[in-house]
Structure formats: C-alpha cells, structure tokens
C-alpha cells in the first residue's frame, strides 16, 4: 500500500513507521503539524490537497485526529489510526462517525464505549513492545526502578483554589476512594449530575463545536485522572522507599531509583535521576534493573500501558498494578507480578529482591512471550490485514 503517515512525537512513532515499511508498504511522512487537532481549516485543506494529488491508499496516524479524519472524509480516503492514549478526548468529536475511519484502540473499555455509540469501524488492538534491540542483562545497575512522570503539574491543583471547600473535600474523598480500587476507575462514577452542574458553573471547559465530550468525561480525565495518578505515584514511591530503607534482603540494602522530569521534592529516600530518553536511556534502565515498577494512570481503565510492554520487551522484571487485560496475555507469577495495594507492593518487592532465580525466570518468560507474540510488527500486520478485508 501507498501510505501517508502523520508524523508527530509519540513515543512509538518510529517503531510503527519501521513496522509499516517492514511489511512492504511505502510511506510518505506528513510532518506539518495541525494548529488544533479538532479544527484547523488551513491544515485540513493542505492534507486534502496532498491526498488528492498523490492518491494514497490510506492515511495513518498514531492516535485519532479529527482534522485528519475530515480530510480523509472529503477525499474518500481510508483513515487508519492506532490509539496509544486512552481515553482520547479527540474521539469525542462528530468526526468519529465518518465511514472512512478505521480506528484501533488499546483499551477494551474504550472500544466498547464507542462501539456502543455506533462507531462502525472500531477495533480493539493492544499496544506492543517497541524494538529497542536490548537483551536481558546478567549484571545490574539499579535495584528497583520507576520511569515516568509524577504529574505534579496537574489541572486539579491549578483550579482547586476556585472550588468551594465542600467540593474540594468531596474530591479529596473521591481521590482517596480511587486509591482503594485495584484495576479499575471509579472517579467518573463519583461525578454525580449535581456535581457536574456545579463544575460547569465554576470552571470553563470550552470545546470545539463538533465535540460531544461532557463535563463528566473532561473533568474525570484531564483533571481528576492526572491528580489521582500523582497521588498514587507519590504514595507508592514514598512508602516503598521507606520500606527498602528499613529492611535488608539477603543481608543487603536495596534502593529505589526514580527517573523523571518531575519535581522530586519530598522524596528524600529515593535516588532521583533526571528524565530518561525513551530510545537511548529507558531500555537500558529496564534491562539493568532488578525490578521495574509500572503504575497505570486511572484514565486507562482496562488496557495495558506502553511502559509495561516496553519493560517486558527489554527483558526487565515487571511489577505492575492491575489492569484486567493483563490476564488475557500473561500469567501472574509466571510472566509478570501484580500488586493491588501499597502493602502488597512492599511485600512483593521484598520477596522478589530475595529470590533472584525466580525473578529472572519470570522476566525471561515475559521476554520470550513478548518477542514471539507482541511486537509492533505483528500488530501492524494485524491492523493492515483487518483493513484489507474491510476495504
């Protein structure tokens, strides 16, 4: 196929482009960036003219962009996207219903939601391990590692001063309740119609004219979802660092390493590093850590985040919070290890630091499975097979 690829700075952009090429398709990169992903008439016109001039078989993008869907709709060009974020607020746009769309999303609950809304060409497609060419390590540099943001700059903290005290208290309770839930998301359900009406009066969440995202969806994801992730990560990291500091395992002291561009103020017992480059630094951290942590943002309800796939694809040992789709592909205790509370995170970290052979066996099992079944190339092959049948 002759493919026009919208090129932007998503983490897995290069791997996806390489996979499309390796499957025998030709690609042209569209590097012009949209001013606004939901409405940009000049950008849509340029893309439309490009599609008409060169007669591409499809336009492909990582994540759904209404401005691209519009251009494909006008030129009757199939628009194929593979979403790596969930929920993707741009999908709550009338452009989602164009028959020229072929949308692949990694979160099963997200797929079911939009299928229920009447979106025809939508499919569930898990993410995959990126191609880092990093093999499991025999020697290690780090004990327990986490690579990721602490979301200390979140919208909730920016607007909390605007909220009445009782609403702040209510949201504090909602965040506390979310911390007690393993592998699920209850934040949206706690935003009652009465609460949503108050939020509409207090805050200003303007959307494009074609958007149908309501205040519940917007506030639960862009505000409370990121705040909940911040609370979870700070709590887990602090608790685990204190646990490691006061205990020995195999008569040895172990440390928690954090790789982030976020502020690390208040994380006294953690060995804090700067942010890790996705392609250069991160794969080596995963391969050279005894244990790698994954903490999933609550916005992802059922799917497996990219970090988990990449840890396993580098031969790293994965200790992760629960997402139900993990059970569809991996066996806990054999390929991965799951924690469902802070106490369980502490206990399992200590146990697997003390049991090297078992830890290595689990990491190797996941690595073998990911390389055999869950590479980016295999996902792209499945996507193109699906759309070929539909066209």
Tab-separated table of C-alpha atoms in Angstrom:
chain	number	residue	atom	x	y	z
A	1	UNK	CA	0.000	0.000	0.000
A	2	UNK	CA	0.952	3.608	-0.534
A	3	UNK	CA	0.620	5.173	2.930
A	4	UNK	CA	0.662	8.789	4.076
A	5	UNK	CA	1.777	8.796	7.734
A	6	UNK	CA	1.104	11.730	10.027
A	7	UNK	CA	4.438	12.093	11.847
A	8	UNK	CA	4.486	13.529	15.363
A	9	UNK	CA	6.421	12.926	18.568
A	10	UNK	CA	4.560	9.943	20.014
A	11	UNK	CA	6.886	7.527	21.820
A	12	UNK	CA	6.194	4.631	19.466
A	13	UNK	CA	6.067	6.679	16.241
A	14	UNK	CA	9.374	5.441	14.818
A	15	UNK	CA	8.667	1.796	15.634
A	16	UNK	CA	5.306	1.974	13.911
A	17	UNK	CA	6.771	3.637	10.821
A	18	UNK	CA	9.527	0.999	10.666
A	19	UNK	CA	6.944	-1.759	11.051
A	20	UNK	CA	4.837	-0.403	8.179
A	21	UNK	CA	7.930	-0.334	5.961
A	22	UNK	CA	8.986	-3.830	7.016
A	23	UNK	CA	5.590	-5.129	5.920
A	24	UNK	CA	6.341	-3.991	2.376
A	25	UNK	CA	4.330	-0.773	2.267
A	26	UNK	CA	5.672	2.564	1.063
A	27	UNK	CA	5.255	5.587	3.305
A	28	UNK	CA	5.390	9.346	2.952
A	29	UNK	CA	5.669	11.380	6.135
A	30	UNK	CA	3.325	14.288	6.726
A	31	UNK	CA	5.417	16.434	9.073
A	32	UNK	CA	3.248	19.558	9.034
A	33	UNK	CA	1.623	19.868	12.469
A	34	UNK	CA	-2.003	20.840	12.983
A	35	UNK	CA	-2.591	24.065	14.882
A	36	UNK	CA	-5.530	22.427	16.654
A	37	UNK	CA	-6.261	18.714	16.386
A	38	UNK	CA	-10.041	19.180	16.264
A	39	UNK	CA	-10.392	22.139	13.906
A	40	UNK	CA	-7.805	23.711	11.609
A	41	UNK	CA	-9.245	24.584	8.205
A	42	UNK	CA	-5.916	25.539	6.643
A	43	UNK	CA	-4.263	22.306	7.805
A	44	UNK	CA	-7.211	20.198	6.613
A	45	UNK	CA	-7.072	21.899	3.213
A	46	UNK	CA	-3.344	21.134	2.836
A	47	UNK	CA	-3.865	17.474	3.774
A	48	UNK	CA	-6.850	17.222	1.448
A	49	UNK	CA	-4.805	18.528	-1.477
A	50	UNK	CA	-1.972	16.103	-0.659
A	51	UNK	CA	-4.389	13.164	-0.654
A	52	UNK	CA	-5.985	14.204	-3.942
A	53	UNK	CA	-2.673	14.841	-5.656
A	54	UNK	CA	-0.858	11.607	-4.771
A	55	UNK	CA	-3.753	9.113	-4.460
A	56	UNK	CA	-2.627	7.389	-1.260
A	57	UNK	CA	-4.311	4.132	-0.364
A	58	UNK	CA	-4.639	5.195	3.300
A	59	UNK	CA	-3.655	7.899	5.754
A	60	UNK	CA	-2.249	6.507	9.030
A	61	UNK	CA	-1.689	8.193	12.387
A	62	UNK	CA	-0.851	7.284	15.954
A	63	UNK	CA	-3.979	8.497	17.807
A	64	UNK	CA	-7.173	9.822	16.260
A	65	UNK	CA	-7.092	13.369	14.882
A	66	UNK	CA	-10.424	14.920	13.775
A	67	UNK	CA	-8.623	17.227	11.332
A	68	UNK	CA	-7.156	14.171	9.557
A	69	UNK	CA	-10.484	12.369	9.631
A	70	UNK	CA	-12.078	15.392	7.987
A	71	UNK	CA	-9.532	15.451	5.160
A	72	UNK	CA	-9.990	11.728	4.543
A	73	UNK	CA	-13.773	12.100	4.608
A	74	UNK	CA	-13.627	14.829	1.964
A	75	UNK	CA	-11.363	12.782	-0.320
A	76	UNK	CA	-12.919	9.364	0.451
A	77	UNK	CA	-9.512	8.136	1.653
A	78	UNK	CA	-9.459	5.444	4.363
A	79	UNK	CA	-8.162	6.932	7.612
A	80	UNK	CA	-6.438	4.396	9.880
A	81	UNK	CA	-5.309	5.230	13.411
A	82	UNK	CA	-3.936	3.241	16.330
A	83	UNK	CA	-4.602	4.963	19.644
A	84	UNK	CA	-1.875	4.845	22.274
A	85	UNK	CA	-3.727	7.128	24.735
A	86	UNK	CA	-6.989	6.340	26.493
A	87	UNK	CA	-9.369	7.928	26.778
A	88	UNK	CA	-8.505	10.128	23.847
A	89	UNK	CA	-10.669	13.230	24.166
A	90	UNK	CA	-10.344	13.952	20.453
A	91	UNK	CA	-12.501	10.877	19.826
A	92	UNK	CA	-15.457	12.658	21.427
A	93	UNK	CA	-15.927	14.522	18.162
A	94	UNK	CA	-18.526	14.099	15.429
A	95	UNK	CA	-15.721	13.206	13.011
A	96	UNK	CA	-15.525	9.849	14.794
A	97	UNK	CA	-18.602	8.687	12.863
A	98	UNK	CA	-17.144	9.080	9.341
A	99	UNK	CA	-17.330	5.823	7.390
A	100	UNK	CA	-13.800	6.402	6.105
A	101	UNK	CA	-12.404	5.880	9.639
A	102	UNK	CA	-10.717	2.666	10.784
A	103	UNK	CA	-9.896	3.135	14.462
A	104	UNK	CA	-7.813	0.745	16.579
A	105	UNK	CA	-7.708	1.364	20.326
A	106	UNK	CA	-5.753	-0.481	23.014
A	107	UNK	CA	-8.244	-0.196	25.865
A	108	UNK	CA	-11.124	-2.685	25.649
A	109	UNK	CA	-13.469	-0.456	27.643
A	110	UNK	CA	-12.767	2.406	25.245
A	111	UNK	CA	-13.565	0.133	22.294
A	112	UNK	CA	-16.843	-0.987	23.880
A	113	UNK	CA	-17.853	2.601	24.670
A	114	UNK	CA	-17.501	3.835	21.099
A	115	UNK	CA	-18.903	0.662	19.579
A	116	UNK	CA	-21.962	1.300	21.713
A	117	UNK	CA	-22.175	4.852	20.374
A	118	UNK	CA	-22.480	3.483	16.838
A	119	UNK	CA	-18.915	3.849	15.532
A	120	UNK	CA	-18.706	1.161	12.852
A	121	UNK	CA	-15.040	0.626	12.059
A	122	UNK	CA	-13.548	0.455	15.533
A	123	UNK	CA	-11.381	-2.401	16.777
A	124	UNK	CA	-9.533	-3.456	19.891
A	125	UNK	CA	-5.768	-3.616	19.333
A	126	UNK	CA	-3.360	-3.827	22.287
A	127	UNK	CA	-0.144	-1.852	22.268
A	128	UNK	CA	3.150	-3.678	21.761
A	129	UNK	CA	6.776	-3.663	22.825
A	130	UNK	CA	8.982	-1.238	20.939
A	131	UNK	CA	12.014	-2.559	19.057
A	132	UNK	CA	14.939	-1.495	21.229
A	133	UNK	CA	17.272	-4.419	20.428
A	134	UNK	CA	18.088	-4.697	24.122
A	135	UNK	CA	18.601	-8.147	25.579
A	136	UNK	CA	18.142	-9.217	29.220
A	137	UNK	CA	21.107	-8.256	31.384
A	138	UNK	CA	23.217	-10.528	33.564
A	139	UNK	CA	24.655	-7.626	35.531
A	140	UNK	CA	22.509	-4.932	37.121
A	141	UNK	CA	22.978	-1.241	37.834
A	142	UNK	CA	19.716	-0.413	39.613
A	143	UNK	CA	17.699	-2.201	42.300
A	144	UNK	CA	14.069	-1.070	41.946
A	145	UNK	CA	13.245	1.479	39.240
A	146	UNK	CA	10.361	3.606	38.080
A	147	UNK	CA	10.471	5.642	34.862
A	148	UNK	CA	7.694	8.174	34.462
A	149	UNK	CA	6.020	11.430	35.392
A	150	UNK	CA	4.732	12.303	38.855
A	151	UNK	CA	2.105	14.622	37.302
A	152	UNK	CA	2.861	17.294	39.889
A	153	UNK	CA	1.701	19.904	37.357
A	154	UNK	CA	-1.942	18.929	37.026
A	155	UNK	CA	-5.128	20.853	36.354
A	156	UNK	CA	-6.709	19.996	39.693
A	157	UNK	CA	-4.032	21.841	41.647
A	158	UNK	CA	-4.403	24.788	39.264
A	159	UNK	CA	-8.151	25.167	39.848
A	160	UNK	CA	-8.579	23.918	43.427
A	161	UNK	CA	-8.498	27.477	44.768
A	162	UNK	CA	-11.555	28.257	42.616
A	163	UNK	CA	-13.607	25.446	44.150
A	164	UNK	CA	-15.778	25.740	47.275
A	165	UNK	CA	-14.388	23.992	50.335
A	166	UNK	CA	-17.052	21.289	50.259
A	167	UNK	CA	-16.202	20.398	46.653
A	168	UNK	CA	-12.501	20.222	47.487
A	169	UNK	CA	-13.379	17.910	50.349
A	170	UNK	CA	-15.586	15.799	48.106
A	171	UNK	CA	-12.826	15.424	45.522
A	172	UNK	CA	-10.289	14.577	48.198
A	173	UNK	CA	-12.640	11.784	49.238
A	174	UNK	CA	-13.035	10.674	45.617
A	175	UNK	CA	-9.267	10.510	45.179
A	176	UNK	CA	-8.934	8.549	48.413
A	177	UNK	CA	-11.626	6.129	47.213
A	178	UNK	CA	-9.811	5.699	43.898
A	179	UNK	CA	-6.669	4.690	45.775
A	180	UNK	CA	-8.596	1.803	47.330
A	181	UNK	CA	-9.674	0.428	43.952
A	182	UNK	CA	-7.428	-2.106	42.264
A	183	UNK	CA	-7.522	-2.272	38.488
A	184	UNK	CA	-10.495	-0.001	37.987
A	185	UNK	CA	-11.671	3.582	37.754
A	186	UNK	CA	-14.470	4.945	39.940
A	187	UNK	CA	-13.733	8.657	39.576
A	188	UNK	CA	-16.185	9.228	36.725
A	189	UNK	CA	-18.985	7.456	38.624
A	190	UNK	CA	-18.451	9.751	41.613
A	191	UNK	CA	-19.137	12.831	39.466
A	192	UNK	CA	-22.897	12.995	40.012
A	193	UNK	CA	-25.189	15.186	37.837
A	194	UNK	CA	-25.361	17.699	40.695
A	195	UNK	CA	-21.562	17.884	40.980
A	196	UNK	CA	-21.235	18.249	37.203
A	197	UNK	CA	-23.692	21.153	37.141
A	198	UNK	CA	-21.654	22.943	39.787
A	199	UNK	CA	-18.447	22.338	37.842
A	200	UNK	CA	-19.983	23.798	34.695
A	201	UNK	CA	-20.812	26.970	36.615
A	202	UNK	CA	-17.405	27.285	38.260
A	203	UNK	CA	-14.973	26.161	35.567
A	204	UNK	CA	-14.592	26.895	31.865
A	205	UNK	CA	-14.027	23.825	29.713
A	206	UNK	CA	-14.690	25.052	26.202
A	207	UNK	CA	-14.656	22.507	23.417
A	208	UNK	CA	-14.817	22.701	19.639
A	209	UNK	CA	-18.260	22.945	18.074
A	210	UNK	CA	-18.094	19.316	16.934
A	211	UNK	CA	-17.128	17.900	20.327
A	212	UNK	CA	-19.663	15.942	22.356
A	213	UNK	CA	-17.475	15.320	25.416
A	214	UNK	CA	-19.408	16.296	28.542
A	215	UNK	CA	-18.079	17.848	31.724
A	216	UNK	CA	-18.008	14.443	33.465
A	217	UNK	CA	-15.665	12.970	30.852
A	218	UNK	CA	-13.490	16.062	30.693
A	219	UNK	CA	-13.150	16.577	34.442
A	220	UNK	CA	-12.655	12.917	35.338
A	221	UNK	CA	-9.805	12.535	32.842
A	222	UNK	CA	-8.000	15.835	32.342
A	223	UNK	CA	-8.371	16.943	35.965
A	224	UNK	CA	-9.029	14.178	38.483
A	225	UNK	CA	-7.391	11.393	36.468
A	226	UNK	CA	-3.996	13.073	36.442
A	227	UNK	CA	-4.342	14.165	40.074
A	228	UNK	CA	-5.137	10.575	41.085
A	229	UNK	CA	-2.039	9.367	39.234
A	230	UNK	CA	0.041	11.974	41.080
A	231	UNK	CA	-1.320	10.889	44.461
A	232	UNK	CA	-0.826	7.192	43.693
A	233	UNK	CA	2.726	7.523	42.448
A	234	UNK	CA	3.924	9.734	45.280
A	235	UNK	CA	2.329	7.491	47.893
A	236	UNK	CA	3.676	4.247	46.422
A	237	UNK	CA	7.162	5.590	45.827
A	238	UNK	CA	7.470	7.106	49.287
A	239	UNK	CA	6.114	4.049	51.057
A	240	UNK	CA	8.326	1.692	49.082
A	241	UNK	CA	11.445	3.793	49.644
A	242	UNK	CA	10.850	3.777	53.434
A	243	UNK	CA	10.243	0.026	53.327
A	244	UNK	CA	13.517	-0.601	51.496
A	245	UNK	CA	15.382	1.763	53.808
A	246	UNK	CA	14.378	-0.074	56.999
A	247	UNK	CA	14.832	-3.651	55.742
A	248	UNK	CA	17.607	-5.862	54.447
A	249	UNK	CA	17.077	-8.597	51.869
A	250	UNK	CA	19.718	-11.311	51.608
A	251	UNK	CA	21.622	-9.157	54.123
A	252	UNK	CA	21.814	-6.358	51.599
A	253	UNK	CA	20.391	-2.850	51.385
A	254	UNK	CA	18.448	-2.009	48.236
A	255	UNK	CA	17.356	1.365	46.864
A	256	UNK	CA	14.505	2.795	44.818
A	257	UNK	CA	15.531	4.719	41.683
A	258	UNK	CA	13.273	7.295	40.049
A	259	UNK	CA	13.809	8.592	36.517
A	260	UNK	CA	11.619	11.615	35.887
A	261	UNK	CA	11.483	15.175	34.703
A	262	UNK	CA	9.063	15.975	37.535
A	263	UNK	CA	9.909	17.750	40.758
A	264	UNK	CA	11.213	15.241	43.305
A	265	UNK	CA	10.832	17.460	46.351
A	266	UNK	CA	9.693	15.403	49.312
A	267	UNK	CA	11.156	12.119	48.048
A	268	UNK	CA	14.067	12.054	50.477
A	269	UNK	CA	14.916	8.340	50.467
A	270	UNK	CA	14.675	7.839	46.709
A	271	UNK	CA	17.665	8.027	44.384
A	272	UNK	CA	16.313	10.586	41.934
A	273	UNK	CA	17.655	10.864	38.413
A	274	UNK	CA	16.638	13.164	35.603
A	275	UNK	CA	14.249	12.198	32.847
A	276	UNK	CA	15.211	9.218	30.705
A	277	UNK	CA	15.275	9.464	26.919
A	278	UNK	CA	12.751	6.953	25.570
A	279	UNK	CA	15.029	5.441	22.931
A	280	UNK	CA	18.510	5.876	24.435
A	281	UNK	CA	18.192	5.636	28.220
A	282	UNK	CA	14.948	3.917	29.109
A	283	UNK	CA	15.636	0.494	27.508
A	284	UNK	CA	18.923	0.183	29.407
A	285	UNK	CA	17.266	1.161	32.685
A	286	UNK	CA	14.632	-1.553	32.202
A	287	UNK	CA	17.256	-4.156	31.299
A	288	UNK	CA	19.634	-3.206	34.133
A	289	UNK	CA	17.052	-3.033	36.962
A	290	UNK	CA	16.290	-5.942	39.271
A	291	UNK	CA	12.649	-4.828	39.459
A	292	UNK	CA	10.772	-2.373	37.239
A	293	UNK	CA	7.590	-0.723	38.505
A	294	UNK	CA	4.554	0.167	36.451
A	295	UNK	CA	1.810	2.373	37.898
A	296	UNK	CA	-1.016	2.953	35.428
A	297	UNK	CA	-2.884	6.245	35.275
A	298	UNK	CA	-6.559	5.665	36.242
A	299	UNK	CA	-7.676	7.085	32.875
A	300	UNK	CA	-6.636	3.738	31.373
A	301	UNK	CA	-9.462	1.535	32.601
A	302	UNK	CA	-8.621	-1.946	31.277
A	303	UNK	CA	-5.723	-1.743	28.802
A	304	UNK	CA	-2.016	-2.445	29.179
A	305	UNK	CA	0.073	0.760	29.030
A	306	UNK	CA	3.092	1.104	26.771
A	307	UNK	CA	5.515	1.177	29.728
A	308	UNK	CA	4.549	-2.380	30.716
A	309	UNK	CA	5.116	-3.707	27.201
A	310	UNK	CA	8.479	-1.952	26.946
A	311	UNK	CA	9.710	-3.282	30.294
A	312	UNK	CA	8.971	-6.852	29.229
A	313	UNK	CA	10.371	-6.238	25.733
A	314	UNK	CA	13.713	-5.245	27.280
A	315	UNK	CA	13.848	-8.385	29.410
A	316	UNK	CA	13.006	-6.467	32.573
A	317	UNK	CA	11.126	-7.890	35.535
A	318	UNK	CA	7.674	-6.225	35.676
A	319	UNK	CA	5.924	-5.452	38.965
A	320	UNK	CA	2.690	-3.719	37.968
A	321	UNK	CA	-0.648	-2.597	39.277
A	322	UNK	CA	-3.670	-4.467	37.961
A	323	UNK	CA	-5.368	-3.940	34.620
A	324	UNK	CA	-7.740	-6.684	33.627
A	325	UNK	CA	-6.352	-7.094	30.093
A	326	UNK	CA	-3.036	-8.255	31.543
A	327	UNK	CA	-4.784	-11.572	32.241
A	328	UNK	CA	-5.580	-12.011	28.544
A	329	UNK	CA	-1.909	-12.263	27.608
A	330	UNK	CA	0.147	-13.021	30.722
A	331	UNK	CA	0.032	-15.263	33.764
A	332	UNK	CA	0.698	-13.581	37.133
A	333	UNK	CA	3.572	-15.276	38.927
A	334	UNK	CA	4.826	-16.760	35.660
A	335	UNK	CA	5.308	-13.784	33.306
A	336	UNK	CA	4.541	-10.772	35.487
A	337	UNK	CA	3.847	-9.888	39.114
A	338	UNK	CA	0.823	-7.796	40.116
A	339	UNK	CA	0.265	-5.707	43.235
A	340	UNK	CA	-3.163	-4.491	44.341
A	341	UNK	CA	-2.253	-2.345	47.356
A	342	UNK	CA	0.709	-0.426	48.752
A	343	UNK	CA	1.246	-3.174	51.316
A	344	UNK	CA	1.348	-5.779	48.561
A	345	UNK	CA	3.778	-3.632	46.596
A	346	UNK	CA	6.117	-3.623	49.594
A	347	UNK	CA	5.777	-7.347	50.278
A	348	UNK	CA	6.284	-8.455	46.682
A	349	UNK	CA	9.215	-6.111	46.141
A	350	UNK	CA	10.936	-7.593	49.171
A	351	UNK	CA	10.111	-11.151	48.149
A	352	UNK	CA	11.443	-10.867	44.604
A	353	UNK	CA	14.557	-8.988	45.685
A	354	UNK	CA	15.247	-12.038	47.854
A	355	UNK	CA	14.530	-14.644	45.148
A	356	UNK	CA	16.830	-13.961	42.230
A	357	UNK	CA	16.323	-17.180	40.276
A	358	UNK	CA	12.531	-16.907	40.372
A	359	UNK	CA	12.700	-13.237	39.429
A	360	UNK	CA	14.937	-13.986	36.439
A	361	UNK	CA	12.711	-16.871	35.347
A	362	UNK	CA	9.620	-14.632	35.321
A	363	UNK	CA	11.387	-11.857	33.413
A	364	UNK	CA	12.695	-14.329	30.821
A	365	UNK	CA	9.243	-15.859	30.352
A	366	UNK	CA	7.686	-12.460	29.658
A	367	UNK	CA	10.522	-11.501	27.310
A	368	UNK	CA	10.100	-14.689	25.291
A	369	UNK	CA	6.348	-14.242	25.063
A	370	UNK	CA	6.523	-10.593	24.017
A	371	UNK	CA	9.109	-11.245	21.301
A	372	UNK	CA	7.107	-14.175	19.960
A	373	UNK	CA	3.627	-12.672	20.043
A	374	UNK	CA	3.536	-8.958	20.852
A	375	UNK	CA	5.900	-6.994	18.632
A	376	UNK	CA	4.967	-3.786	16.861
A	377	UNK	CA	5.405	-5.516	13.502
A	378	UNK	CA	2.862	-8.200	14.413
A	379	UNK	CA	0.359	-5.546	15.487
A	380	UNK	CA	0.819	-3.571	12.258
A	381	UNK	CA	0.409	-6.768	10.264
A	382	UNK	CA	-2.877	-7.437	12.067
A	383	UNK	CA	-4.085	-3.867	11.502
A	384	UNK	CA	-3.394	-3.966	7.763
A	385	UNK	CA	-4.950	-7.415	7.473
A	386	UNK	CA	-8.110	-6.083	9.080
A	387	UNK	CA	-8.435	-3.012	6.904
A	388	UNK	CA	-7.651	-5.001	3.747
A	389	UNK	CA	-10.670	-7.201	4.498
A	390	UNK	CA	-12.878	-4.154	5.102
A	391	UNK	CA	-11.883	-2.144	2.026
